[in-house]
CSV table of C-alpha atoms in Angstrom, one decimal:
chain,number,residue,atom,x,y,z
A,1,MET,CA,-27.8,85.9,-13.0
A,2,SER,CA,-26.4,84.2,-10.1
A,3,LEU,CA,-28.4,80.6,-8.0
A,4,VAL,CA,-27.2,82.0,-4.6
A,5,LYS,CA,-28.6,85.5,-3.9
A,6,ILE,CA,-28.0,87.0,-0.4
A,7,ALA,CA,-28.4,90.5,0.4
A,8,GLY,CA,-28.6,92.9,3.6
A,9,LEU,CA,-27.9,90.3,5.8
A,10,HIS,CA,-28.5,90.1,9.6
A,11,LYS,CA,-27.8,88.6,12.6
A,12,HIS,CA,-27.7,88.4,15.9
A,13,PHE,CA,-26.1,85.4,19.5
A,14,GLY,CA,-28.0,88.0,22.3
A,15,SER,CA,-26.4,91.2,22.3
A,16,ASN,CA,-23.4,90.4,19.7
A,17,HIS,CA,-24.1,91.5,16.2
A,18,VAL,CA,-22.0,88.5,14.3
A,19,LEU,CA,-23.0,89.0,11.2
A,20,LYS,CA,-23.4,93.4,9.8
A,21,GLY,CA,-24.9,93.2,6.3
A,22,ILE,CA,-22.8,90.7,4.2
A,23,ASP,CA,-23.7,90.7,0.3
A,24,LEU,CA,-22.7,88.3,-1.5
A,25,GLU,CA,-24.0,86.2,-5.5
A,26,ILE,CA,-22.7,83.4,-6.0
A,27,ALA,CA,-23.4,82.3,-9.6
A,28,GLU,CA,-24.1,78.5,-10.4
A,29,GLY,CA,-20.9,76.2,-10.8
A,30,GLU,CA,-19.0,78.2,-9.1
A,31,VAL,CA,-16.5,77.0,-5.9
A,32,VAL,CA,-16.2,79.9,-3.5
A,33,ALA,CA,-14.2,79.1,-0.2
A,34,ILE,CA,-14.9,81.3,3.0
A,35,ILE,CA,-11.6,81.5,4.9
A,36,GLY,CA,-11.4,83.7,8.3
A,37,ARG,CA,-10.4,83.8,11.8
A,38,SER,CA,-13.2,81.8,14.0
A,39,GLY,CA,-15.0,84.4,15.6
A,40,SER,CA,-15.6,86.0,12.0
A,41,GLY,CA,-18.5,85.2,11.4
A,42,LYS,CA,-18.2,82.9,9.0
A,43,SER,CA,-19.5,79.2,9.3
A,44,THR,CA,-22.8,81.4,10.9
A,45,LEU,CA,-22.8,83.1,7.4
A,46,LEU,CA,-22.8,79.6,5.6
A,47,ARG,CA,-25.3,78.7,7.9
A,48,THR,CA,-28.0,80.5,7.4
A,49,ILE,CA,-27.7,79.9,3.8
A,50,ASN,CA,-29.9,76.7,4.5
A,51,GLY,CA,-31.7,78.0,7.1
A,52,LEU,CA,-30.2,76.4,10.7
A,53,GLU,CA,-29.8,80.1,11.8
A,54,SER,CA,-32.6,82.7,11.4
A,55,ILE,CA,-31.7,85.7,10.2
A,56,ASP,CA,-32.6,88.7,11.1
A,57,ASP,CA,-32.8,91.0,8.7
A,58,GLY,CA,-32.1,90.2,4.5
A,59,GLU,CA,-32.9,88.4,1.8
A,60,ILE,CA,-31.8,84.6,0.2
A,61,VAL,CA,-32.1,83.7,-2.5
A,62,VAL,CA,-31.5,79.9,-3.4
A,63,ASP,CA,-32.7,79.6,-7.2
A,64,GLY,CA,-35.9,80.9,-6.6
A,65,ALA,CA,-36.8,79.9,-2.9
A,66,THR,CA,-36.2,82.9,-0.4
A,67,LEU,CA,-35.7,83.7,3.2
A,68,HIS,CA,-36.4,86.3,5.0
A,69,ALA,CA,-35.9,86.5,8.8
A,70,GLY,CA,-39.1,84.3,10.6
A,71,ASP,CA,-39.6,82.3,7.3
A,72,LYS,CA,-40.8,79.1,9.2
A,73,ASP,CA,-41.1,76.6,5.9
A,74,LEU,CA,-37.6,76.0,4.8
A,75,ARG,CA,-38.3,72.7,4.1
A,76,PRO,CA,-38.1,74.7,-0.3
A,77,LEU,CA,-34.7,76.4,0.3
A,78,ARG,CA,-33.1,73.2,2.6
A,79,LEU,CA,-34.2,70.9,-1.0
A,80,LYS,CA,-32.5,73.1,-3.2
A,81,VAL,CA,-29.5,73.3,-0.6
A,82,GLY,CA,-27.5,70.5,0.8
A,83,MET,CA,-25.1,70.5,3.4
A,84,VAL,CA,-21.8,68.6,5.2
A,85,PHE,CA,-20.4,69.3,8.6
A,86,GLN,CA,-17.2,69.6,11.0
A,87,GLN,CA,-18.6,66.2,12.7
A,88,PHE,CA,-20.3,64.0,10.3
A,89,ASN,CA,-22.8,64.2,11.7
A,90,LEU,CA,-23.6,60.3,10.3
A,91,PHE,CA,-27.0,58.7,11.6
A,92,PRO,CA,-25.2,55.7,13.9
A,93,HIS,CA,-28.5,53.7,13.9
A,94,LEU,CA,-28.3,53.0,10.2
A,95,THR,CA,-25.9,51.1,8.0
A,96,ALA,CA,-23.7,54.4,4.9
A,97,GLY,CA,-26.3,53.2,2.4
A,98,GLU,CA,-29.8,53.9,4.8
A,99,ASN,CA,-28.6,57.5,6.0
A,100,VAL,CA,-27.8,57.8,1.8
A,101,MET,CA,-31.5,56.3,1.7
A,102,LEU,CA,-33.5,57.5,4.1
A,103,ALA,CA,-34.1,61.6,2.8
A,104,PRO,CA,-34.9,60.7,-0.5
A,105,THR,CA,-37.6,57.7,1.2
A,106,VAL,CA,-38.7,59.5,4.0
A,107,VAL,CA,-39.2,63.3,2.2
A,108,LYS,CA,-38.9,63.1,-1.6
A,109,LYS,CA,-41.2,59.7,-1.5
A,110,THR,CA,-38.4,58.1,-3.9
A,111,PRO,CA,-40.0,54.0,-3.8
A,112,ARG,CA,-37.3,52.4,-2.0
A,113,ALA,CA,-35.8,50.2,-4.9
A,114,GLU,CA,-35.2,53.6,-6.8
A,115,ALA,CA,-33.4,55.8,-4.0
A,116,MET,CA,-31.1,52.2,-3.1
A,117,GLU,CA,-30.6,53.2,-6.7
A,118,ILE,CA,-29.5,56.6,-6.3
A,119,ALA,CA,-28.1,55.7,-3.0
A,120,ARG,CA,-25.5,53.2,-4.5
A,121,LYS,CA,-24.3,55.6,-7.2
A,122,MET,CA,-23.8,58.9,-5.2
A,123,MET,CA,-21.8,55.9,-2.6
A,124,ALA,CA,-19.8,54.6,-5.8
A,125,LYS,CA,-19.2,58.6,-6.7
A,126,VAL,CA,-17.8,59.2,-3.3
A,127,GLY,CA,-15.5,55.8,-3.6
A,128,LEU,CA,-17.5,53.5,-1.3
A,129,ALA,CA,-19.2,51.6,-2.9
A,130,GLU,CA,-17.3,48.3,-0.8
A,131,LYS,CA,-18.8,50.2,2.3
A,132,PHE,CA,-22.8,50.1,1.4
A,133,ASP,CA,-24.1,48.4,5.0
A,134,SER,CA,-21.3,49.4,6.6
A,135,TYR,CA,-22.6,51.2,10.0
A,136,PRO,CA,-20.9,54.2,10.6
A,137,ASP,CA,-18.5,53.2,13.7
A,138,GLN,CA,-17.3,51.1,11.4
A,139,LEU,CA,-15.8,53.2,9.1
A,140,SER,CA,-12.4,55.9,9.0
A,141,GLY,CA,-12.8,59.5,10.0
A,142,GLY,CA,-12.8,60.0,5.9
A,143,GLN,CA,-15.1,56.9,4.8
A,144,GLN,CA,-17.6,59.2,7.3
A,145,GLN,CA,-17.5,62.2,5.0
A,146,ARG,CA,-17.4,61.0,2.3
A,147,VAL,CA,-20.8,58.6,2.9
A,148,ALA,CA,-21.8,62.3,4.4
A,149,ILE,CA,-20.9,64.0,0.7
A,150,ALA,CA,-23.1,61.1,-1.1
A,151,ARG,CA,-26.4,62.0,2.0
A,152,ALA,CA,-26.2,65.4,0.4
A,153,LEU,CA,-25.5,64.7,-2.8
A,154,ALA,CA,-28.4,61.8,-3.2
A,155,MET,CA,-31.5,65.0,-2.6
A,156,ASN,CA,-30.1,66.6,-5.5
A,157,PRO,CA,-28.9,69.5,-3.7
A,158,ARG,CA,-28.8,72.4,-6.3
A,159,VAL,CA,-25.7,74.1,-4.1
A,160,LEU,CA,-23.4,72.6,-1.3
A,161,LEU,CA,-22.2,74.0,1.7
A,162,CYS,CA,-18.5,72.7,3.4
A,163,ASP,CA,-18.4,73.5,6.9
A,164,GLU,CA,-14.7,72.6,7.7
A,165,ILE,CA,-15.6,69.8,6.2
A,166,THR,CA,-11.4,68.2,6.9
A,167,SER,CA,-10.8,70.1,10.2
A,168,ALA,CA,-11.7,66.6,12.3
A,169,LEU,CA,-10.4,64.7,10.5
A,170,ASP,CA,-6.9,62.3,10.7
A,171,PRO,CA,-4.2,64.8,8.5
A,172,GLU,CA,-3.7,61.7,6.1
A,173,LEU,CA,-7.1,62.2,6.1
A,174,VAL,CA,-7.8,65.1,4.5
A,175,ASN,CA,-6.7,64.2,0.7
A,176,GLU,CA,-9.7,61.7,-0.2
A,177,VAL,CA,-12.3,63.7,1.0
A,178,LEU,CA,-10.6,67.2,-0.9
A,179,SER,CA,-10.6,64.8,-3.7
A,180,VAL,CA,-14.2,63.9,-4.3
A,181,VAL,CA,-15.1,67.5,-3.2
A,182,LYS,CA,-12.4,68.4,-6.4
A,183,GLN,CA,-14.6,65.9,-8.6
A,184,LEU,CA,-17.9,67.7,-7.4
A,185,ALA,CA,-16.2,70.8,-8.7
A,186,ALA,CA,-15.1,69.9,-11.8
A,187,GLU,CA,-18.4,68.4,-12.4
A,188,GLY,CA,-20.5,71.5,-12.0
A,189,MET,CA,-21.3,71.6,-8.4
A,190,THR,CA,-22.2,74.7,-7.4
A,191,LEU,CA,-20.1,74.5,-3.7
A,192,VAL,CA,-19.7,76.5,-0.8
A,193,MET,CA,-17.1,76.1,2.1
A,194,VAL,CA,-15.5,77.2,5.0
A,195,THR,CA,-12.4,75.6,5.0
A,196,HIS,CA,-8.2,76.4,6.8
A,197,GLU,CA,-7.5,73.7,3.3
A,198,MET,CA,-5.9,77.6,1.8
A,199,ARG,CA,-4.4,75.5,-0.3
A,200,PHE,CA,-7.0,73.6,-1.7
A,201,ALA,CA,-8.5,77.0,-1.9
A,202,ARG,CA,-6.6,78.6,-4.0
A,203,GLU,CA,-6.2,75.3,-6.7
A,204,VAL,CA,-9.7,75.1,-6.6
A,205,GLY,CA,-12.3,77.9,-5.6
A,206,ASP,CA,-13.1,80.3,-8.3
A,207,LYS,CA,-13.4,83.4,-5.5
A,208,LEU,CA,-12.9,84.2,-2.0
A,209,VAL,CA,-14.6,85.4,0.7
A,210,PHE,CA,-12.1,86.3,3.7
A,211,MET,CA,-14.8,87.8,6.8
A,212,TYR,CA,-13.7,89.7,9.7
A,213,GLN,CA,-15.7,90.8,12.1
A,214,GLY,CA,-19.4,90.5,10.4
A,215,ARG,CA,-18.7,91.8,7.3
A,216,VAL,CA,-16.9,90.5,4.0
A,217,HIS,CA,-13.5,92.0,3.5
A,218,GLU,CA,-13.0,91.0,0.5
A,219,ALA,CA,-13.7,88.8,-2.0
A,220,GLY,CA,-11.9,88.0,-4.9
A,221,PRO,CA,-10.2,85.1,-7.1
A,222,PRO,CA,-8.3,83.2,-4.7
A,223,ARG,CA,-4.7,83.3,-6.0
A,224,GLU,CA,-5.3,87.4,-6.0
A,225,LEU,CA,-6.3,87.4,-3.3
A,226,PHE,CA,-3.3,85.3,-1.7
A,227,ALA,CA,-0.9,87.4,-4.2
A,228,ASN,CA,-1.5,90.9,-3.4
A,229,PRO,CA,-4.0,91.4,-0.1
A,230,GLN,CA,-5.6,94.5,-0.6
A,231,THR,CA,-6.6,94.7,3.1
A,232,GLU,CA,-4.3,94.4,6.5
A,233,GLU,CA,-6.4,92.0,8.2
A,234,LEU,CA,-5.9,90.0,4.6
A,235,ALA,CA,-2.6,89.9,4.7
A,236,SER,CA,-2.1,89.4,8.7
A,237,PHE,CA,-4.5,86.1,8.1
A,238,VAL,CA,-2.2,85.4,5.2
A,239,GLY,CA,1.1,85.5,7.2
A,240,SER,CA,-0.1,83.6,9.6
A,241,ILE,CA,-1.2,80.8,8.2
A,242,ASN,CA,1.3,80.6,5.3
B,1,MET,CA,-39.2,21.0,68.4
B,2,ALA,CA,-38.0,21.2,64.5
B,3,TYR,CA,-40.2,22.7,61.6
B,4,GLN,CA,-41.3,20.4,59.3
B,5,PHE,CA,-41.4,20.9,55.7
B,6,GLU,CA,-44.4,20.3,53.4
B,7,PHE,CA,-44.7,21.6,50.7
B,8,THR,CA,-46.9,18.4,49.2
B,9,PRO,CA,-50.1,21.7,49.8
B,10,VAL,CA,-48.0,23.6,47.6
B,11,PHE,CA,-47.7,21.7,45.0
B,12,GLU,CA,-50.8,20.2,45.1
B,13,HIS,CA,-52.2,24.6,44.0
B,14,ALA,CA,-49.6,24.3,41.8
B,15,ASP,CA,-52.6,25.0,38.1
B,16,LEU,CA,-53.4,27.9,40.9
B,17,LEU,CA,-50.0,29.2,40.9
B,18,LEU,CA,-49.2,28.7,37.0
B,19,LYS,CA,-52.8,30.3,36.4
B,20,GLY,CA,-51.1,33.3,39.3
B,21,ALA,CA,-47.7,33.3,37.1
B,22,GLY,CA,-49.6,34.1,33.2
B,23,PHE,CA,-51.9,36.3,35.0
B,24,THR,CA,-49.0,37.7,36.1
B,25,LEU,CA,-46.5,38.0,32.8
B,26,ALA,CA,-50.2,38.8,31.0
B,27,LEU,CA,-50.6,42.0,33.0
B,28,THR,CA,-47.4,43.2,32.2
B,29,VAL,CA,-46.8,42.5,29.0
B,30,THR,CA,-50.0,44.2,28.4
B,31,GLY,CA,-48.6,47.1,30.6
B,32,ALA,CA,-45.5,47.6,29.5
B,33,VAL,CA,-46.2,47.4,26.1
B,34,LEU,CA,-49.1,49.8,27.1
B,35,GLY,CA,-46.9,52.3,29.5
B,36,ILE,CA,-44.3,52.6,27.1
B,37,GLY,CA,-46.1,53.4,24.3
B,38,LEU,CA,-47.7,56.1,27.1
B,39,GLY,CA,-44.4,56.9,27.9
B,40,ILE,CA,-43.1,58.0,24.7
B,41,VAL,CA,-45.7,60.5,24.1
B,42,GLY,CA,-45.1,62.2,27.4
B,43,ALA,CA,-41.5,62.4,26.9
B,44,ILE,CA,-42.3,63.6,23.3
B,45,CYS,CA,-44.2,66.1,25.4
B,46,ARG,CA,-41.7,66.9,27.2
B,47,ALA,CA,-38.1,67.2,25.2
B,48,TRP,CA,-40.5,69.5,22.4
B,49,GLN,CA,-42.6,70.8,24.4
B,50,LEU,CA,-45.8,71.1,23.4
B,51,LYS,CA,-47.8,73.7,25.7
B,52,PRO,CA,-50.6,72.6,27.8
B,53,PHE,CA,-49.5,68.9,27.4
B,54,ASN,CA,-45.8,69.0,28.3
B,55,TRP,CA,-47.5,70.5,31.2
B,56,LEU,CA,-50.2,68.0,31.8
B,57,PHE,CA,-47.6,65.5,31.7
B,58,GLY,CA,-44.6,67.2,34.2
B,59,ALA,CA,-47.3,66.9,36.9
B,60,TYR,CA,-48.8,63.2,36.0
B,61,VAL,CA,-45.4,62.0,36.5
B,62,GLU,CA,-45.1,64.1,39.6
B,63,VAL,CA,-47.7,63.1,41.5
B,64,ILE,CA,-47.5,58.9,40.1
B,65,ARG,CA,-43.9,59.7,41.1
B,66,ASN,CA,-44.7,61.2,44.7
B,67,THR,CA,-47.6,58.3,45.6
B,68,PRO,CA,-47.1,54.5,45.8
B,69,PHE,CA,-48.2,52.4,43.4
B,70,LEU,CA,-51.0,51.0,46.1
B,71,VAL,CA,-52.4,54.1,46.5
B,72,GLN,CA,-53.0,54.5,43.3
B,73,LEU,CA,-54.8,51.1,43.1
B,74,PHE,CA,-56.8,51.4,45.6
B,75,PHE,CA,-57.7,55.1,44.0
B,76,ILE,CA,-58.2,53.8,40.7
B,77,PHE,CA,-60.9,50.4,42.2
B,78,PHE,CA,-62.3,51.5,44.8
B,79,GLY,CA,-62.6,56.2,44.4
B,80,LEU,CA,-63.5,56.2,41.2
B,81,PRO,CA,-66.5,54.1,41.4
B,82,SER,CA,-67.8,57.0,43.2
B,83,LEU,CA,-67.6,59.4,40.1
B,84,GLY,CA,-68.9,56.9,37.7
B,85,VAL,CA,-66.6,55.3,36.5
B,86,LYS,CA,-66.4,51.4,37.3
B,87,MET,CA,-64.4,48.6,35.9
B,88,GLY,CA,-63.4,45.0,36.7
B,89,GLU,CA,-60.1,44.6,39.0
B,90,TRP,CA,-59.0,43.3,35.6
B,91,GLU,CA,-59.0,46.6,34.2
B,92,ALA,CA,-58.2,48.8,36.8
B,93,ALA,CA,-55.0,46.5,37.8
B,94,VAL,CA,-53.5,47.0,34.3
B,95,LEU,CA,-54.9,50.5,34.5
B,96,ALA,CA,-52.3,50.9,37.4
B,97,MET,CA,-49.4,49.1,35.6
B,98,VAL,CA,-50.3,51.6,32.2
B,99,ILE,CA,-50.5,54.7,34.3
B,100,ASN,CA,-47.5,53.8,36.7
B,101,LEU,CA,-45.1,53.0,33.8
B,102,GLY,CA,-46.5,55.4,31.6
B,103,ALA,CA,-44.7,58.6,34.3
B,104,TYR,CA,-41.5,56.4,34.8
B,105,SER,CA,-40.9,55.6,31.3
B,106,THR,CA,-41.6,59.2,30.3
B,107,GLU,CA,-39.2,61.1,32.2
B,108,ILE,CA,-36.8,57.5,30.5
B,109,ILE,CA,-37.0,58.0,26.9
B,110,ARG,CA,-36.9,61.9,27.6
B,111,ALA,CA,-33.7,61.3,29.1
B,112,GLY,CA,-32.7,59.9,26.0
B,113,ILE,CA,-34.4,62.1,23.2
B,114,ILE,CA,-32.4,65.1,24.9
B,115,ALA,CA,-29.2,63.1,24.7
B,116,THR,CA,-29.9,62.9,21.1
B,117,PRO,CA,-26.7,65.0,19.5
B,118,ARG,CA,-27.6,68.3,18.3
B,119,GLY,CA,-25.3,67.8,14.5
B,120,GLN,CA,-28.0,64.7,14.4
B,121,LEU,CA,-30.6,67.3,14.8
B,122,GLU,CA,-28.9,69.7,12.1
B,123,ALA,CA,-28.0,67.0,9.6
B,124,ALA,CA,-31.3,65.7,9.7
B,125,ALA,CA,-32.6,69.9,9.3
B,126,SER,CA,-29.7,69.9,6.1
B,127,LEU,CA,-32.0,67.2,5.0
B,128,ALA,CA,-35.2,68.8,4.9
B,129,MET,CA,-36.6,66.6,6.6
B,130,SER,CA,-39.5,68.2,9.4
B,131,ARG,CA,-39.4,67.7,13.0
B,132,ALA,CA,-41.9,64.6,13.2
B,133,GLU,CA,-40.5,62.8,10.1
B,134,THR,CA,-36.7,63.3,12.4
B,135,PHE,CA,-37.7,62.6,15.5
B,136,ARG,CA,-39.4,58.8,13.7
B,137,HIS,CA,-36.3,58.4,12.2
B,138,VAL,CA,-33.6,59.7,13.6
B,139,VAL,CA,-34.0,60.2,16.7
B,140,LEU,CA,-36.5,57.8,18.6
B,141,ARG,CA,-34.2,54.6,17.7
B,142,PRO,CA,-31.4,55.8,19.1
B,143,ALA,CA,-33.1,57.3,22.3
B,144,LEU,CA,-34.3,54.1,22.7
B,145,GLN,CA,-31.2,52.3,22.5
B,146,LYS,CA,-29.3,54.5,25.4
B,147,VAL,CA,-32.5,53.5,27.2
B,148,TRP,CA,-33.2,50.4,26.9
B,149,PRO,CA,-31.0,48.7,30.0
B,150,ALA,CA,-33.3,51.5,32.2
B,151,LEU,CA,-36.5,50.8,30.4
B,152,THR,CA,-35.3,46.4,31.0
B,153,SER,CA,-35.3,47.1,35.1
B,154,GLN,CA,-38.5,49.6,34.3
B,155,VAL,CA,-40.3,46.9,33.6
B,156,ILE,CA,-39.3,44.0,36.2
B,157,ILE,CA,-39.6,46.9,39.1
B,158,VAL,CA,-42.9,47.3,37.3
B,159,MET,CA,-44.4,43.4,38.0
B,160,LEU,CA,-42.7,42.6,40.5
B,161,GLY,CA,-44.6,45.5,41.6
B,162,SER,CA,-48.3,43.7,40.4
B,163,ALA,CA,-48.8,41.9,43.2
B,164,VAL,CA,-50.0,44.6,45.0
B,165,CYS,CA,-52.8,43.7,42.7
B,166,SER,CA,-53.9,40.5,44.9
B,167,GLN,CA,-55.0,43.6,46.9
B,168,ILE,CA,-57.7,44.4,44.3
B,169,ALA,CA,-58.3,40.6,43.9
B,170,THR,CA,-56.6,40.8,40.7
B,171,GLU,CA,-56.3,36.6,40.2
B,172,GLU,CA,-52.1,36.7,38.8
B,173,LEU,CA,-50.0,34.7,41.1
B,174,THR,CA,-49.7,36.5,44.8
B,175,PHE,CA,-53.5,36.3,45.1
B,176,ALA,CA,-53.2,32.5,44.3
B,177,ALA,CA,-50.1,32.1,47.2
B,178,ASN,CA,-52.2,34.0,49.8
B,179,PHE,CA,-54.8,31.5,48.9
B,180,ILE,CA,-52.9,28.6,49.1
B,181,GLN,CA,-51.2,29.3,52.1
B,182,SER,CA,-54.6,30.2,54.1
B,183,ARG,CA,-55.8,26.9,52.7
B,184,SER,CA,-52.9,25.0,53.9
B,185,PHE,CA,-51.4,27.4,57.4
B,186,ARG,CA,-48.1,26.1,55.6
B,187,ALA,CA,-46.4,30.6,54.8
B,188,PHE,CA,-43.4,29.3,54.6
B,189,GLU,CA,-43.2,26.4,51.5
B,190,THR,CA,-46.7,28.3,50.3
B,191,TYR,CA,-44.5,31.9,50.2
B,192,PHE,CA,-40.7,30.1,49.1
B,193,VAL,CA,-42.3,28.9,46.3
B,194,THR,CA,-43.8,31.9,45.3
B,195,THR,CA,-40.8,34.3,45.8
B,196,ALA,CA,-38.6,31.0,43.3
B,197,ILE,CA,-41.4,31.8,40.8
B,198,TYR,CA,-41.1,35.9,40.7
B,199,PHE,CA,-37.8,35.4,40.5
B,200,ALA,CA,-37.7,32.8,38.0
B,201,LEU,CA,-40.6,34.8,35.6
B,202,ALA,CA,-38.0,38.4,36.9
B,203,VAL,CA,-34.6,35.8,35.3
B,204,LEU,CA,-36.5,35.2,32.1
B,205,LEU,CA,-38.5,38.8,31.4
B,206,ARG,CA,-34.9,39.9,31.9
B,207,GLN,CA,-33.7,38.3,29.5
B,208,VAL,CA,-36.4,38.3,26.6
B,209,LEU,CA,-36.1,42.5,27.3
B,210,MET,CA,-33.1,42.7,26.0
B,211,ALA,CA,-32.4,39.9,23.7
B,212,LEU,CA,-36.3,41.5,22.1
B,213,GLY,CA,-33.8,45.2,22.4
B,214,ARG,CA,-31.0,43.8,20.6
B,215,ARG,CA,-33.0,42.5,17.7
B,216,PHE,CA,-35.7,45.5,16.9
B,217,VAL,CA,-33.8,48.8,19.0
B,218,ILE,CA,-30.3,47.9,18.5
B,219,GLY,CA,-31.4,46.2,15.2
B,220,ARG,CA,-28.0,45.1,14.0
B,221,PRO,CA,-25.3,42.8,13.8
B,222,ALA,CA,-22.8,43.1,16.7
């Protein structure tokens, strides 16, 4: 039984048909890496899973919460899906701890003391317990991204979407973020990540999805796909990045 | 023969000047609190394009920003009674200041709101926050932080502009000055002292507003 089920998904930006019928199933605890050239629709696909992009046709089901074209109430879906962004997007006027506490208190009406306990736990999980009272602009990019991960985790999502979460980081800060993601994967978190970190995808991913011109062009276990691409496009993509 | 400066007649009426300055401050504080409140509501309607309120606020902003404050005041105090809406000079002065500041602060705060980076809204949305929750917890404070210096300036402009309320006999600072001048015929001395008081009030108000901004809007240790 899959946790995330995407069927017949279509998306247009004006006359540009960016997702041309995506079918994808993700099992609980699976780590999925979505790769492809820019413009292939990989980020758009990820952003439809929590309703940041509307869809024109098809269906998305995450743990019983469904999304169809034209749906207005996205809260049930978004309660199941967390997201981490390329640019961190921490709230600059709140401390790291307050960033993590905000959604549980506001959305789930968790009592403040309990929310703080959750926040402290999540900050410790990403290795930043001592930065609880720091403001985002006092943290490095890698630290900010780890806070963003803690913020998403505090809502206890069933699946975590990661949209190129290391692309805005200095090279020496990439590993501290990836090791947090790796730890989440080891704990059984379901992860869907758009990434350019091919080595990481191969090492940690259970499934690799190669997007090409708005379609899932190839999908399967990362090692097999990298070692033995079935299509010319994937072969050329793998060749171009290695 | 050179002019002989004589400040004594002015200082004999120091109580009137102080009372007038107090009224000017009270008018300004009331006008600022209600005016900025109105501005936040207007800015939400404009930024979110809530029909028909965005259109109404748009028209309101245009009318107020393109007409003189004195005429707005006269319209409220002398014009509205023809429609049966009568009010005292104090109420008319406050209403005129709220309406005036409301229009300018609508535009100032709207600028702060629309400058919210898209990523902030997406982060809030991904945390299942509603639009109202996002506005209150994510958008409003950074927006006010960005425009607080502009709002401060506008409040001071309104404070200085409140001088024209003397024209409907609101007993604020300029009214007191006019009264003293008409009794003493010491125009230079009277308006010199009045100018100094306005200057001091403006400097003081700016300091207070900036301190309030640091404490409540920016709200973090330096």
